[in-house]
Short mmCIF file of N, CA and C in Angstrom, two decimals:
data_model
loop_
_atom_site.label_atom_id
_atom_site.label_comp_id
_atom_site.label_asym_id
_atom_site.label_seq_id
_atom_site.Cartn_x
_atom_site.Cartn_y
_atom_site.Cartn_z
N UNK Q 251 151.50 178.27 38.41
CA UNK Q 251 150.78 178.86 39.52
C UNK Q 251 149.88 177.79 40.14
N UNK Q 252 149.90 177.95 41.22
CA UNK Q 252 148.84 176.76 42.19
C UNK Q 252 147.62 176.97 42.14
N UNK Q 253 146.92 176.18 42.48
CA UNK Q 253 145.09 176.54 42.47
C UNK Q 253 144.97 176.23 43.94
N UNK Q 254 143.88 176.87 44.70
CA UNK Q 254 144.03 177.36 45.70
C UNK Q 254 142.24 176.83 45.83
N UNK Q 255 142.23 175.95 46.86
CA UNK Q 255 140.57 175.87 47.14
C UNK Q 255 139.91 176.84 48.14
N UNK Q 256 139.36 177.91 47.76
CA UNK Q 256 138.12 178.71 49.03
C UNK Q 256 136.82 178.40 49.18
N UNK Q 257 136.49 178.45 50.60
CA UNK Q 257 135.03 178.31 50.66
C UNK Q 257 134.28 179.40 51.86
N UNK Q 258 133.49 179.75 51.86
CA UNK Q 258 132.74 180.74 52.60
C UNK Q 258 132.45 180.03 54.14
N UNK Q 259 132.71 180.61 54.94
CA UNK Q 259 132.67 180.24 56.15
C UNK Q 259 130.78 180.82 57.02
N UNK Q 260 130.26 181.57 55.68
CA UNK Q 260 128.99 182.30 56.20
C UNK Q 260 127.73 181.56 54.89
N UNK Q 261 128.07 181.37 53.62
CA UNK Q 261 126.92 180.79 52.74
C UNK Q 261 127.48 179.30 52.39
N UNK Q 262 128.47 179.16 52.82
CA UNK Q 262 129.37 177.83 52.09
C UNK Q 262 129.78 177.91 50.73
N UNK Q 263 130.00 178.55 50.06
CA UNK Q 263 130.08 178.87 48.78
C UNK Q 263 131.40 178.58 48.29
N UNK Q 264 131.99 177.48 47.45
CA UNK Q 264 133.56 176.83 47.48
C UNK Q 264 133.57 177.20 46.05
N UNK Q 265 135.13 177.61 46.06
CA UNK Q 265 135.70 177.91 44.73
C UNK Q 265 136.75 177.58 44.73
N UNK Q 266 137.34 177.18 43.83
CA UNK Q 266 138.72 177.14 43.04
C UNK Q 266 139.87 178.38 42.23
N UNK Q 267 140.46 178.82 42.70
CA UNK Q 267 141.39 179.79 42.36
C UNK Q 267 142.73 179.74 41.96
N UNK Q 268 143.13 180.04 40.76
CA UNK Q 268 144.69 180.30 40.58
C UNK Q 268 144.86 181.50 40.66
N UNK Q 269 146.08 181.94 41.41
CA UNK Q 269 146.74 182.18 42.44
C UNK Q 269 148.64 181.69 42.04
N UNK Q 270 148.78 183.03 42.15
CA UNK Q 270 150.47 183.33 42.55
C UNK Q 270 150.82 182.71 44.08
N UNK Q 271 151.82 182.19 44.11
CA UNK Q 271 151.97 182.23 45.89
C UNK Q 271 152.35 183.43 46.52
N UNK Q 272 152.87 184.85 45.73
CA UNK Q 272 152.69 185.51 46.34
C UNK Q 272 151.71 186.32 46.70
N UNK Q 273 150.52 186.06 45.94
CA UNK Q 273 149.35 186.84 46.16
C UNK Q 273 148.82 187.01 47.07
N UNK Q 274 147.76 187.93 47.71
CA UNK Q 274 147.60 187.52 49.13
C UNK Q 274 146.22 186.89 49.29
N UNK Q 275 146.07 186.26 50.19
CA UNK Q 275 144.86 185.18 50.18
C UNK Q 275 143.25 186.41 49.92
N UNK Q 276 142.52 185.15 49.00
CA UNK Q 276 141.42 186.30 49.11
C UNK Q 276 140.42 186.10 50.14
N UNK Q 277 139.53 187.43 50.86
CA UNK Q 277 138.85 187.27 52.41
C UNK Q 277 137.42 187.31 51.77
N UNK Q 278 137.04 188.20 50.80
CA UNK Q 278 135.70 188.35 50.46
C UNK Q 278 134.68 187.00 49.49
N UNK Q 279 133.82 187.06 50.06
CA UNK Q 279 133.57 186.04 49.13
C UNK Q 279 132.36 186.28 47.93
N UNK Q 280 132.91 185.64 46.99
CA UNK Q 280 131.85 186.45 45.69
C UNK Q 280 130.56 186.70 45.45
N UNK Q 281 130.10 185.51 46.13
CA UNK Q 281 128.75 184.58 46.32
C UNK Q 281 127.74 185.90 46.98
N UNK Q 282 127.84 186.05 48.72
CA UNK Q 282 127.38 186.74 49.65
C UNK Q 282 127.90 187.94 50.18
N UNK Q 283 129.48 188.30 49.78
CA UNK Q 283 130.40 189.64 49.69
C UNK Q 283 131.19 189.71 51.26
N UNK Q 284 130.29 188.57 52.15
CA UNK Q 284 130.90 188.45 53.77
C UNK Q 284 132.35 188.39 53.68
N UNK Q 285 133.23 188.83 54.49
CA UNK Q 285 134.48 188.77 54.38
C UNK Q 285 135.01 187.16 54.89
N UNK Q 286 134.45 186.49 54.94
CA UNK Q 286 134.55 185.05 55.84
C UNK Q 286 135.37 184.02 54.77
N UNK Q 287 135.82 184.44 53.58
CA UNK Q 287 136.20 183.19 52.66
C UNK Q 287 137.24 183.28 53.02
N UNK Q 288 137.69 181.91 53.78
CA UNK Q 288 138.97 181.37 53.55
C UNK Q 288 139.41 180.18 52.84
N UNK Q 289 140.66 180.26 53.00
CA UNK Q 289 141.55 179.13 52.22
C UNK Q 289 141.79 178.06 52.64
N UNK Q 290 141.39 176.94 51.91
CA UNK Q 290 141.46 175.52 52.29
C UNK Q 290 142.36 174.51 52.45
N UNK Q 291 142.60 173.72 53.50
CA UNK Q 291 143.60 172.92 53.42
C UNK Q 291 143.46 171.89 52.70
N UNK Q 292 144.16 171.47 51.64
CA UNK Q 292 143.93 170.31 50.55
C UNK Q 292 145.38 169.75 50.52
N UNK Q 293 145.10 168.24 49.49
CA UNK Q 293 145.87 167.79 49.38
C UNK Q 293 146.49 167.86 48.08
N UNK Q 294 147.64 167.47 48.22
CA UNK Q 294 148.87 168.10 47.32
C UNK Q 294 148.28 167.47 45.39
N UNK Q 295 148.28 168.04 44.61
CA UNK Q 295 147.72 167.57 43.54
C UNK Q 295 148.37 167.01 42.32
N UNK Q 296 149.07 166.00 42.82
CA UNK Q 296 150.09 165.06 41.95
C UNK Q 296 149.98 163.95 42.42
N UNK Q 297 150.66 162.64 41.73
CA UNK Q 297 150.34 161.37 42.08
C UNK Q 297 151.59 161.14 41.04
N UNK Q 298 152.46 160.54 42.35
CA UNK Q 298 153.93 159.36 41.47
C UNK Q 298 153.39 158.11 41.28
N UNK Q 299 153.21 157.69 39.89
CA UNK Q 299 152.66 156.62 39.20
C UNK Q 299 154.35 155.96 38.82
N UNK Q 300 154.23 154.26 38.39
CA UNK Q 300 154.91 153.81 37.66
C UNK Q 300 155.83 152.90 38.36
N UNK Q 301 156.87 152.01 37.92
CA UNK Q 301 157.30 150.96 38.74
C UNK Q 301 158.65 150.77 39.10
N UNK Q 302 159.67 152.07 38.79
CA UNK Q 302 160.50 152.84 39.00
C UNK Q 302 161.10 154.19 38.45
N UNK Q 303 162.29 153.98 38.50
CA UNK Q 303 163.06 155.21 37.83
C UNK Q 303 162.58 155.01 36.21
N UNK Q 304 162.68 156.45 36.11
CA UNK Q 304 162.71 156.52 34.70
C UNK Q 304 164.21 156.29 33.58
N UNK Q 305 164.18 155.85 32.33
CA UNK Q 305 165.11 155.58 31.55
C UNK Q 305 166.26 156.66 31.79
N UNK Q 306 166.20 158.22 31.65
CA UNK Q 306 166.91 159.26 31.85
C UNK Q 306 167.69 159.30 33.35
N UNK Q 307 167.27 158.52 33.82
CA UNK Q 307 168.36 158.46 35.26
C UNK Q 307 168.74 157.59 35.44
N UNK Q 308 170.24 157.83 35.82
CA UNK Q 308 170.90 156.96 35.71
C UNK Q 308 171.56 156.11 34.77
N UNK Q 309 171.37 156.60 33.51
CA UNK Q 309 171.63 155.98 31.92
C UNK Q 309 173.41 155.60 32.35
N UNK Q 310 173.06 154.51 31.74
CA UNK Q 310 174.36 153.86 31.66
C UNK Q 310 175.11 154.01 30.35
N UNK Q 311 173.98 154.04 29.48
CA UNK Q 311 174.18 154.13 27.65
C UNK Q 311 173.57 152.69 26.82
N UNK Q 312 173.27 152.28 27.77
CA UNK Q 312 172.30 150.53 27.14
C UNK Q 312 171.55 150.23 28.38
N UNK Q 313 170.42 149.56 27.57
CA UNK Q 313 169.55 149.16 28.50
C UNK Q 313 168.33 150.32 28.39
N UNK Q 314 167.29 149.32 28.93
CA UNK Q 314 165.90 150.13 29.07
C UNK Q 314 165.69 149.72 30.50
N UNK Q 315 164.63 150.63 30.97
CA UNK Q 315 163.79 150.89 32.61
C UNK Q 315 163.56 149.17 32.80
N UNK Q 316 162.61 148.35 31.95
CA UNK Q 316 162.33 147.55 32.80
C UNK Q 316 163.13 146.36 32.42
N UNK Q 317 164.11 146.55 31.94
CA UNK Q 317 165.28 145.27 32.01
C UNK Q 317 166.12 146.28 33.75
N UNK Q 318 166.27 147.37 33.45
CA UNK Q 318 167.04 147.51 34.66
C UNK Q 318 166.49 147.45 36.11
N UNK Q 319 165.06 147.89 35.88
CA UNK Q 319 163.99 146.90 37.19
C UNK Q 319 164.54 145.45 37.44
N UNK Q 320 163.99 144.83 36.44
CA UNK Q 320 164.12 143.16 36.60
C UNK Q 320 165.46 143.12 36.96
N UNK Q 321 166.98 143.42 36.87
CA UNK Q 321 167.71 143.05 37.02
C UNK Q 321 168.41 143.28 38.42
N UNK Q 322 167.95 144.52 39.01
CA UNK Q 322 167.43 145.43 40.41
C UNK Q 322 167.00 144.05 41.28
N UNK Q 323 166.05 143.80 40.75
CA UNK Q 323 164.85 142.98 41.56
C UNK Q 323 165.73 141.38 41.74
N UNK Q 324 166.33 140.82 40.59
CA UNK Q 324 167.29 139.77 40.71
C UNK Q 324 168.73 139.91 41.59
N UNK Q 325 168.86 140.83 41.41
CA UNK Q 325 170.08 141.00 42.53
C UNK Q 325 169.18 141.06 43.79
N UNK Q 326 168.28 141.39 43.96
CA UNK Q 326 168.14 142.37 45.21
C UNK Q 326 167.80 140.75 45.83
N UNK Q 327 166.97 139.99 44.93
CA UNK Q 327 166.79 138.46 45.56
C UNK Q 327 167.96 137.92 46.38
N UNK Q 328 169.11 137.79 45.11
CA UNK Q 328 170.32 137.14 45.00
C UNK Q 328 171.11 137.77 46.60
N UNK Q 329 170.90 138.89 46.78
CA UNK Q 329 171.75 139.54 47.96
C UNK Q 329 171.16 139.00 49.24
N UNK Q 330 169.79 139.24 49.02
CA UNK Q 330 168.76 138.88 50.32
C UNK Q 330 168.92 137.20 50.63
N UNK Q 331 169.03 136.81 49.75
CA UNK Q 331 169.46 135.07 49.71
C UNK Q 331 170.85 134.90 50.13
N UNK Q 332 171.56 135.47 49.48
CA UNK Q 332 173.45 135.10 50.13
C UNK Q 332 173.30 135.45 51.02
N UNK Q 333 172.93 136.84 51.46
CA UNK Q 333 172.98 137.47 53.01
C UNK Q 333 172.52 136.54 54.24
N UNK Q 334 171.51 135.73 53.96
CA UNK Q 334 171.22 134.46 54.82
C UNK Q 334 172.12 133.68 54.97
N UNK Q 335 173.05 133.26 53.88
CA UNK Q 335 173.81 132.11 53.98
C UNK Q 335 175.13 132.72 54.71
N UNK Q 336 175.33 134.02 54.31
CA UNK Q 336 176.72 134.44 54.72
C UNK Q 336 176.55 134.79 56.31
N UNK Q 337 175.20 135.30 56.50
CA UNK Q 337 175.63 135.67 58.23
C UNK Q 337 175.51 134.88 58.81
N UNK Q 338 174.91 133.29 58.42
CA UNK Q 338 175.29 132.29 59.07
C UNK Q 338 176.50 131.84 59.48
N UNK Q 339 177.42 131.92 58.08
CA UNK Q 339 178.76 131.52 58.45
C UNK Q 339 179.34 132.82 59.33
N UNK Q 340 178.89 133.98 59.69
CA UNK Q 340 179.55 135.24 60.20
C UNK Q 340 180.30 135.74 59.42
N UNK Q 341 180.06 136.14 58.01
CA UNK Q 341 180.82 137.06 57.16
C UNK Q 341 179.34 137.44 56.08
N UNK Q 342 179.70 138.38 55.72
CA UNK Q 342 179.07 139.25 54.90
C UNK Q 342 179.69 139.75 53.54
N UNK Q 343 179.12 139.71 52.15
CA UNK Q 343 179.87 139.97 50.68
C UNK Q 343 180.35 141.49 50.96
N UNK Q 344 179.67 142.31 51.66
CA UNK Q 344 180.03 143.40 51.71
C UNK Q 344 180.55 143.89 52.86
N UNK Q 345 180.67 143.37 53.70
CA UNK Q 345 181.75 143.89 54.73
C UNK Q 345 180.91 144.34 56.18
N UNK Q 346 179.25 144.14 55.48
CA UNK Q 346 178.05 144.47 56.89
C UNK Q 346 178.37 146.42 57.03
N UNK Q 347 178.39 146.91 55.82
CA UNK Q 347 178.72 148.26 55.89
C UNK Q 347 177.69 149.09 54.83
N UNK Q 348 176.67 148.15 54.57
CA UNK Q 348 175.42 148.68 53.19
C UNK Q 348 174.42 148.49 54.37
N UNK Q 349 173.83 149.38 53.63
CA UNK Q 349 172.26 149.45 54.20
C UNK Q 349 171.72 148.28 54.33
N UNK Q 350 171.77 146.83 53.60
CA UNK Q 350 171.34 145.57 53.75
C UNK Q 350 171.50 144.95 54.60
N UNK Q 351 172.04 145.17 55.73
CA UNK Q 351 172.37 144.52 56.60
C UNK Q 351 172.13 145.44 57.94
#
């Protein structure tokens, strides 16, 4: 269930609420009883930490996350580097049909 920030639009009085999403928003407020409490626009309360995918995606059956980073990151050099040399000559390893190009 989500937590839901209210605050009084008549004493200022802010609270924190869990809350169903189907519930219906609450108007009264506890503080002063004015019907003025509404619901706050906030920001979303998660944070994607970390320096890619996790081990479970994408499992090949060997290998760990940050050998398969580093090796990500070495190709991704290696491509960005040929890709210079090859569209010089006017050809491409991949045919100029990947997103890299």
């Amino acid at each position: 269930m989500p937590i839901y920030a209210y605050k009084c639009e008549s004493c200022g009085h802010a609270k924190d609420v869990l809350q169903k999403v189907s519930d219906e928003p609450l108007s009264v407020c506890p503080a002063c009883g004015a019907a003025t409490f509404r619901k706050q626009l906030t920001a979303a309360g998660f944070q994607l930490k970390g320096t890619g995918w996790y081990v479970t995606d994408f499992r090949n059956g060997s290998g760990s996350a940050s050998s398969a980073s580093t090796s990500a990151a070495a190709a991704t050099g290696a491509s960005s580097a040929g890709a210079a040399t090859d569209s010089a000559a006017g050809s491409t390893p991949c045919g100029a049909a990947c997103a890299c190009h």
